[in-house]
Structure formats: C-alpha cells, structure tokens
PDB file of C-alpha atoms in Angstrom:
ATOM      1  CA  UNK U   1     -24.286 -27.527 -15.086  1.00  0.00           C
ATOM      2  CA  UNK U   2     -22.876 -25.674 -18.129  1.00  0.00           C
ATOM      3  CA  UNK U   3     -23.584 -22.448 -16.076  1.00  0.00           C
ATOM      4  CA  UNK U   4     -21.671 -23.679 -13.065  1.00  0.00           C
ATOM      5  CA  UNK U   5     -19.684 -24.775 -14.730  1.00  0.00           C
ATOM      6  CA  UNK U   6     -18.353 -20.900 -16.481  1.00  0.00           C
ATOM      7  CA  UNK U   7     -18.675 -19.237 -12.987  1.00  0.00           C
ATOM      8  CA  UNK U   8     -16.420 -22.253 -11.379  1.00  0.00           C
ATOM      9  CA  UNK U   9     -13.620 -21.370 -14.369  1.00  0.00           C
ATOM     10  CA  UNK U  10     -14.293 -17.640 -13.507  1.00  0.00           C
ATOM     11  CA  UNK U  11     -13.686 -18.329  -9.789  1.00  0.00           C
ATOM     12  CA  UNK U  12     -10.549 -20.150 -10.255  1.00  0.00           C
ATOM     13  CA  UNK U  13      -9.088 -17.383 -12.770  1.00  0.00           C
ATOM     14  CA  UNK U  14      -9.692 -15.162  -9.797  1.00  0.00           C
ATOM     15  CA  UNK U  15      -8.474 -16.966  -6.923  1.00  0.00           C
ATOM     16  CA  UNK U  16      -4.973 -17.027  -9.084  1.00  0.00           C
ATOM     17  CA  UNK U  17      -4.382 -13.508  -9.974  1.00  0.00           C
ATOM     18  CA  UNK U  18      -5.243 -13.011  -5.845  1.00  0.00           C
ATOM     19  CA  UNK U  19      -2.073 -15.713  -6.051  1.00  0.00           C
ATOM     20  CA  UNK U  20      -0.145 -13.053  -7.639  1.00  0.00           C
ATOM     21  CA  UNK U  21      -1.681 -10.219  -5.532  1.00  0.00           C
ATOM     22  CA  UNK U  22       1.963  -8.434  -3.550  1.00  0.00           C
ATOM     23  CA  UNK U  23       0.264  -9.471  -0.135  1.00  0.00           C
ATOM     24  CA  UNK U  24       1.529 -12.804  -1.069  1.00  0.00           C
ATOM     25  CA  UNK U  25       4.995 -11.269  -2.156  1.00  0.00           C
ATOM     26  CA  UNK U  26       8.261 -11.320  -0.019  1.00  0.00           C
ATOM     27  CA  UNK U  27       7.746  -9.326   3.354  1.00  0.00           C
ATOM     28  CA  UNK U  28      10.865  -8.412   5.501  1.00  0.00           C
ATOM     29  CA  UNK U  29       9.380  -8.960   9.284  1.00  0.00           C
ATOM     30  CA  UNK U  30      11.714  -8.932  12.237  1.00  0.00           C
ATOM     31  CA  UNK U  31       9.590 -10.394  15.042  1.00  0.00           C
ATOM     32  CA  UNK U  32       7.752 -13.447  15.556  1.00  0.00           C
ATOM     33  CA  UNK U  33       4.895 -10.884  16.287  1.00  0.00           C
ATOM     34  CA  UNK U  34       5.231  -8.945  13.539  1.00  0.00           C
ATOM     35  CA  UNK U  35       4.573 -12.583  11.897  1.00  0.00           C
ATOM     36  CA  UNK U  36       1.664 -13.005  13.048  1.00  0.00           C
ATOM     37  CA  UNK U  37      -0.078  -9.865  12.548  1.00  0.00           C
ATOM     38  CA  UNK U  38       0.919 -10.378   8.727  1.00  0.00           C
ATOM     39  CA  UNK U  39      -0.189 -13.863   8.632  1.00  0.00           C
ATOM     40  CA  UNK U  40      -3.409 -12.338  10.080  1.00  0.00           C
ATOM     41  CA  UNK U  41      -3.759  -9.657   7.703  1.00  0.00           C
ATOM     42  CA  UNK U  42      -2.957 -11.921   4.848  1.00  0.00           C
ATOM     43  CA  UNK U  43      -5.754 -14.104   6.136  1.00  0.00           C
ATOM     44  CA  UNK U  44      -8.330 -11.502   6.049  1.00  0.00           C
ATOM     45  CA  UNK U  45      -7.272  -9.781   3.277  1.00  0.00           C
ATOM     46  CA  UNK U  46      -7.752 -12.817   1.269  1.00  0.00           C
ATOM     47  CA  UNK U  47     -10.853 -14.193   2.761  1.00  0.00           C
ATOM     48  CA  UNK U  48     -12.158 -10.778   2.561  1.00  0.00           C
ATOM     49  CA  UNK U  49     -11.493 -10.406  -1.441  1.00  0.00           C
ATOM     50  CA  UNK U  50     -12.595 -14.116  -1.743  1.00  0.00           C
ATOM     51  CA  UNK U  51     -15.596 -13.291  -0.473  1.00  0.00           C
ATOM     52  CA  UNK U  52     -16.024 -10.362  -3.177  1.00  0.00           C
ATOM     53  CA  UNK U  53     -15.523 -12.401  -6.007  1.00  0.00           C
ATOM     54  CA  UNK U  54     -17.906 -15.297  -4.459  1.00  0.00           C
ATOM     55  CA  UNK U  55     -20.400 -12.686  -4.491  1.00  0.00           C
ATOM     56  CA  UNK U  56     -19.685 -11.585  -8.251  1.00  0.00           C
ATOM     57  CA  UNK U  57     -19.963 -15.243  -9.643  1.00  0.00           C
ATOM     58  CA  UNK U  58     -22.774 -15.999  -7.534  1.00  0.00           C
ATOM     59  CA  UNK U  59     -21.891 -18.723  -6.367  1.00  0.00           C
ATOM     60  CA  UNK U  60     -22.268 -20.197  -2.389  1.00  0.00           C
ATOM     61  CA  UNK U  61     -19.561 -21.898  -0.481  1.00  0.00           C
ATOM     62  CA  UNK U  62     -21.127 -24.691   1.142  1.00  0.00           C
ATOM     63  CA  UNK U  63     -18.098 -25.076   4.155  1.00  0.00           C
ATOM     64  CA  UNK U  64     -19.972 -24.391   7.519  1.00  0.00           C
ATOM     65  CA  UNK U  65     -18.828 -23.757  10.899  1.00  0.00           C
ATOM     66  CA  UNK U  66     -18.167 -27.475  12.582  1.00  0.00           C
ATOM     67  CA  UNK U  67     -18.400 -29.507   9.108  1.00  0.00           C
ATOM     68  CA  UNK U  68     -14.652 -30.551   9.010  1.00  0.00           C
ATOM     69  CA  UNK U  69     -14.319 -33.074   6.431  1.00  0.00           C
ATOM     70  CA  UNK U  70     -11.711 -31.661   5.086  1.00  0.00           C
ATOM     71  CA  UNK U  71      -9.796 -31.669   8.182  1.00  0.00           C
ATOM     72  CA  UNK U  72      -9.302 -35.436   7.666  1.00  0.00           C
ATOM     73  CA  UNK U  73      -6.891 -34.408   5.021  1.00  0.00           C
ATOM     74  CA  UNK U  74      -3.244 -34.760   5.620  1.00  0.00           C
ATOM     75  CA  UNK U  75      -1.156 -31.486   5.018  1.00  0.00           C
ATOM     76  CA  UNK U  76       2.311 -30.149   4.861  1.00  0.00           C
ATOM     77  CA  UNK U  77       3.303 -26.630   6.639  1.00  0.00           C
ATOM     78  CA  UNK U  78       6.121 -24.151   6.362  1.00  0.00           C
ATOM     79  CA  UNK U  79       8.215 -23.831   8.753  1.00  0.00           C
ATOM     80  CA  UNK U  80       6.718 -20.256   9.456  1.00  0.00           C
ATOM     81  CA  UNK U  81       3.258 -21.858   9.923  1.00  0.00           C
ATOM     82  CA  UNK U  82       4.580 -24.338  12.374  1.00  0.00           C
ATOM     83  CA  UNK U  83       6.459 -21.573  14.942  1.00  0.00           C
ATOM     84  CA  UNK U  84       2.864 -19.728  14.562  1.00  0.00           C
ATOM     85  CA  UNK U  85       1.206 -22.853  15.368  1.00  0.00           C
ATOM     86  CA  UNK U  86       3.282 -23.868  18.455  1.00  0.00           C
ATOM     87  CA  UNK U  87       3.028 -20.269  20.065  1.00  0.00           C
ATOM     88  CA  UNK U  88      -0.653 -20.332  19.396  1.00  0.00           C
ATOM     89  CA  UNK U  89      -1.103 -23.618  21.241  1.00  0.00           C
ATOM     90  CA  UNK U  90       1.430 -22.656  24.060  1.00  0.00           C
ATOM     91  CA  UNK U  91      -1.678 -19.860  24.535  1.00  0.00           C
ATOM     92  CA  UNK U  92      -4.214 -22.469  25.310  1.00  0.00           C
ATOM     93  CA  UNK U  93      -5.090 -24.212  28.807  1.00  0.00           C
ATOM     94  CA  UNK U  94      -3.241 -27.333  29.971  1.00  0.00           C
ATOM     95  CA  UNK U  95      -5.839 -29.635  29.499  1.00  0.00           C
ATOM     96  CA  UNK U  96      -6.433 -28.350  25.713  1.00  0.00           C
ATOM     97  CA  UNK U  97      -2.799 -28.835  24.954  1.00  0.00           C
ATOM     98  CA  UNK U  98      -3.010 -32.520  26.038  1.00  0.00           C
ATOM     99  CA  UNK U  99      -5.808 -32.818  23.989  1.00  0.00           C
ATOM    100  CA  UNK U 100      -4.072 -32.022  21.270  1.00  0.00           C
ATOM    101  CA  UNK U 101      -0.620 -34.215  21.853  1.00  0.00           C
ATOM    102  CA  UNK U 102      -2.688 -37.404  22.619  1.00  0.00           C
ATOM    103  CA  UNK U 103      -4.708 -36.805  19.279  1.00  0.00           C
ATOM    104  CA  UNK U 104      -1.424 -35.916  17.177  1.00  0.00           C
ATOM    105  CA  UNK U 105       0.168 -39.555  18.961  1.00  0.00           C
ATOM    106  CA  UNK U 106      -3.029 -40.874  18.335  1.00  0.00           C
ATOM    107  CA  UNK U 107      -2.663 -39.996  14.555  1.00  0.00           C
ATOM    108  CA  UNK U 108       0.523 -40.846  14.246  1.00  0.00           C
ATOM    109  CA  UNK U 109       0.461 -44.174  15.645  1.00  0.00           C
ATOM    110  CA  UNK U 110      -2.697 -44.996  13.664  1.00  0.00           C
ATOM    111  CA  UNK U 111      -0.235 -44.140  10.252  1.00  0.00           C
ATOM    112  CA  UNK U 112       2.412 -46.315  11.578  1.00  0.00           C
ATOM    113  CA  UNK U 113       0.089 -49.083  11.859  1.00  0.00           C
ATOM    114  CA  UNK U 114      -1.353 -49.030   8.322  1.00  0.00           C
ATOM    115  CA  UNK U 115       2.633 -48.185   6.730  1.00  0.00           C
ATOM    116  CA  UNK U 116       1.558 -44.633   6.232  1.00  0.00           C
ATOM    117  CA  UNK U 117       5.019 -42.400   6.500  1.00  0.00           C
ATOM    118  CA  UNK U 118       5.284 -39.731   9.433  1.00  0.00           C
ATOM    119  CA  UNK U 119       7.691 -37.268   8.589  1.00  0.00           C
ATOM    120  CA  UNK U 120       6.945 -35.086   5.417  1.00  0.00           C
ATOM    121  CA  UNK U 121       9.761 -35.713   3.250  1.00  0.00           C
ATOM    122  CA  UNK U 122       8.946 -39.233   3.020  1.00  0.00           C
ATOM    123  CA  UNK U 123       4.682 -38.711   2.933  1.00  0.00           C
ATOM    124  CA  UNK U 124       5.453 -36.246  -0.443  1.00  0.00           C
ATOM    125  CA  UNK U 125       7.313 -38.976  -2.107  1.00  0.00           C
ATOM    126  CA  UNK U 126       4.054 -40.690  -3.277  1.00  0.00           C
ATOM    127  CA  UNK U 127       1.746 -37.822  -1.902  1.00  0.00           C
ATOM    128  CA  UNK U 128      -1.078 -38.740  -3.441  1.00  0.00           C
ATOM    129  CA  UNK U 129      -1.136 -42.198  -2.765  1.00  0.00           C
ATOM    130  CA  UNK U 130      -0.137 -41.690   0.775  1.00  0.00           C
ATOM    131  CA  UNK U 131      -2.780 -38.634   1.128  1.00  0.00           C
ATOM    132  CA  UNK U 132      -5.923 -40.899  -0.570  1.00  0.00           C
ATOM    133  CA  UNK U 133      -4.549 -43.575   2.295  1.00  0.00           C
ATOM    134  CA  UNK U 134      -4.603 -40.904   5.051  1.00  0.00           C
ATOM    135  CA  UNK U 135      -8.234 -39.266   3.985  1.00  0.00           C
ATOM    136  CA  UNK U 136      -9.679 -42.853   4.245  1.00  0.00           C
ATOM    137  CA  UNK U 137      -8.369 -43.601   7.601  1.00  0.00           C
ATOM    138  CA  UNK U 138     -11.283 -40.474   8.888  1.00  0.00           C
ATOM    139  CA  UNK U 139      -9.035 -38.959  11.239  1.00  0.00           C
ATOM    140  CA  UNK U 140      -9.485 -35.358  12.463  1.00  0.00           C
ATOM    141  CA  UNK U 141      -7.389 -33.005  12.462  1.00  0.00           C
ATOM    142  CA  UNK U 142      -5.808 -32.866  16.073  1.00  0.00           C
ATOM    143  CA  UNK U 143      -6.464 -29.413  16.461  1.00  0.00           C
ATOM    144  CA  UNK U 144     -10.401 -30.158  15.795  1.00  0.00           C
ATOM    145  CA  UNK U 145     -12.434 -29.903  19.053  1.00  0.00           C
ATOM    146  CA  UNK U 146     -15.171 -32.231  19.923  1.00  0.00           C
ATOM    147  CA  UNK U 147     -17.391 -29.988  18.686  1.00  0.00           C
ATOM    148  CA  UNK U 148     -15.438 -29.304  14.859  1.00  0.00           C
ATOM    149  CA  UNK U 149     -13.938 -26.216  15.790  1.00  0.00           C
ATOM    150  CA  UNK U 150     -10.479 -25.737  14.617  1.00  0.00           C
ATOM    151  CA  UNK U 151      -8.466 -24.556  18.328  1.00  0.00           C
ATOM    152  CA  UNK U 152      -5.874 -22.510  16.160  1.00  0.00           C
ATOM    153  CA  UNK U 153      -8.536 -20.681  13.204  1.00  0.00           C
ATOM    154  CA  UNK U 154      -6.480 -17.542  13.400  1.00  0.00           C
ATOM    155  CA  UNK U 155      -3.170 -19.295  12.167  1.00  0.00           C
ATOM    156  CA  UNK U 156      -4.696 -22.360  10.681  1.00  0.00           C
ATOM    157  CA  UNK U 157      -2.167 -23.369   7.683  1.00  0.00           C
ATOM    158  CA  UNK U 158      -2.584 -21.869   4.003  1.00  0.00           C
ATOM    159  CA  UNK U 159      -3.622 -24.990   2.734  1.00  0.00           C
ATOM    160  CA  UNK U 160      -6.602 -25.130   5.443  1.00  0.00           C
ATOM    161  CA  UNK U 161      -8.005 -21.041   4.749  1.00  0.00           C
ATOM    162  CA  UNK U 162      -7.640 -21.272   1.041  1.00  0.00           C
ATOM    163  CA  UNK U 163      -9.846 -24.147   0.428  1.00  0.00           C
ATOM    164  CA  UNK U 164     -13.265 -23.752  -0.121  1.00  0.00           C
ATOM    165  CA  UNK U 165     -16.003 -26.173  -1.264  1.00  0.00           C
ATOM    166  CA  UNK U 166     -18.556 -24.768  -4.034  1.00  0.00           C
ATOM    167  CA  UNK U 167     -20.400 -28.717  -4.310  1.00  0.00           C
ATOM    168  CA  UNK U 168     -23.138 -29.926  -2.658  1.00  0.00           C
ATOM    169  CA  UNK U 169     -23.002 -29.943   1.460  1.00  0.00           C
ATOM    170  CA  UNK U 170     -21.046 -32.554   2.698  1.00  0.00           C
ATOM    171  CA  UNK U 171     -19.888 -33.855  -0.463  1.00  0.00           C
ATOM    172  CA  UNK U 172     -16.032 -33.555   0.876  1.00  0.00           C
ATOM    173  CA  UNK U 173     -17.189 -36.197   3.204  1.00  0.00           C
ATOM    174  CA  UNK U 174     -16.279 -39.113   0.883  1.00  0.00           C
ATOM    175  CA  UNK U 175     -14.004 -37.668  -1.449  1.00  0.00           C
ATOM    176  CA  UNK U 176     -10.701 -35.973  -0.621  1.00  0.00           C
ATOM    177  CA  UNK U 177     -11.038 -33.522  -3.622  1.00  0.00           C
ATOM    178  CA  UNK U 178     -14.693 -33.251  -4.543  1.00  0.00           C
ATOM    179  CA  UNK U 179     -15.197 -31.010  -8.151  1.00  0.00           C
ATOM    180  CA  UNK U 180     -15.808 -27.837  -6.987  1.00  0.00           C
ATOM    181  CA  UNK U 181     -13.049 -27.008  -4.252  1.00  0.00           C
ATOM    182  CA  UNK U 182     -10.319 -24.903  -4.323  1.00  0.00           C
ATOM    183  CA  UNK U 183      -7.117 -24.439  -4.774  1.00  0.00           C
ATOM    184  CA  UNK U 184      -7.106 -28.026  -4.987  1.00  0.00           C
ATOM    185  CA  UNK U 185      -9.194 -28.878  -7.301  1.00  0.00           C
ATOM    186  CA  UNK U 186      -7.515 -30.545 -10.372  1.00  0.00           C
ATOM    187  CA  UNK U 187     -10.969 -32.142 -12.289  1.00  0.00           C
ATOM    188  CA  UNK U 188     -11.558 -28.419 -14.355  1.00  0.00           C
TER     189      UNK U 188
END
C-alpha cells in the first residue's frame, strides 16, 4: 500500500501543476461558440495529459463507461458551464429534454422533502453536511440516461471531467469521496 501510496502523491503533484498549466488561464472569447470549442479543447487537452501521467505512475482509473456513482454527488457550476449546458440540451429531442426537467423536479422536490437547500448559495453554507445528505439520498444525476450515460459528456461540468477514481471498482458507490479520487480527495 506504501507503493500506492507514492504513485497516488505523485499523481496528485501532477494533476496540480496541470492546475497551473495557461489552458486553464484567462481566455478572451467573444462567442458562445467560441466557448465551447475552448471548453472542448480544455477538456481534451486535460484528459489527454491526464492520461499521460496515469500511464507514468502506473496506475489504472477504475471509472467505466455507465458506472455513475459519482453522479449522485451534488455539484455547483459556473455560470459559463450552465449557458453551455442549456444550449447543449436545447440540441437534444423533445422527449429527452422532458426527461431531464421531470428528473431535475424530481430531485429537487426529493431535497425539499428531507430540508436539503435548492439554490447554491444556501447548499455551500454547510456544503459538506448538505453534500454527505445529498450523496445518501442515491439520486442520479438528471442528465444520466437509463442506461448511465451522461446526455451532455462533451460539456459535462469541471467538477464531473476532473474526477477520477484510482480505488477499487465501485468503491465510490458508498462513499462520496473514497481515498483515491481526485481532485477531491482530501484523506492524503
């Protein structure tokens, strides 16, 4: 575990200075296009060089296609991620889009019920009392399909690319930040 332990260090250091790489600096864009092609790139780019330094510590991320237990985690968004995320829905079908509102008023219903708050000033206030609450209610993501694919993957929020889960498979099932994730991970 030792071992792991030294490559898990070595992979955070990375994933920081790639933090401080000036893809993530201030960008002048002048269309909501030109938005999303850099959120794309940024995307890529960093999944790309993650994958590089994944491969130099040898270790394995064990997130698969359709395992979406970390998609029962409640996030914040910028307000750049949310215009992305509306246009990208206003793309898909009718019946996809009300898929999507009756999970979201599903979700947000189910938090008033249980005295969970619904806007995100008041949900950071106690964040991780409120987001421990929210993981153990199991709710999906309302952009999560039937199936446990994510309907908006090419402008999913930071928070949702960036992590990565270096445990055993599944293990983000029952906790909301298992040992070996990232960025979140705060037990190192």
């Amino acid at each position: 575990m030792f071992f792991k332990n030294l490559k898990y260090k070595y992979l955070l250091d990375k994933m920081n200075e790639l933090h401080h790489h000036p893809f993530f600096s201030f960008t002048k864009i002048n269309s909501i296009a030109g938005t999303e092609t850099f959120y794309k790139d940024i995307i890529n780019t960093y999944t790309n060089n993650m994958n590089i330094i994944e491969q130099q510590c040898r270790l394995i991320n064990t997130c698969q296609k359709g395992c979406n237990y970390c998609c029962q985690q409640c996030i914040t968004i910028s307000a750049a991620e949310g215009l992305l995320i509306s246009r990208a829905v206003e793309k898909l079908p009718y019946k996809e889009r009300e898929k999507i509102r009756k999970r979201n008023d599903i979700i947000v219903k189910k938090m008033g019920e249980v005295g969970l708050p619904t806007t995100s000033q008041e949900f950071v206030k106690n964040i991780y009392l409120n987001s421990e609450m929210y993981f153990n209610m199991h709710l999906q993501c309302p952009f999560n399909s039937e199936e446990g694919e994510c309907k908006i993957y090419e402008v999913r929020p930071i928070v949702c690319w960036q992590y990565r889960s270096y445990g055993t498979k599944n293990e983000c099932k029952d906790k909301i930040n298992p040992k070996y994730t990232l960025p979140t991970c705060n037990n190192e």
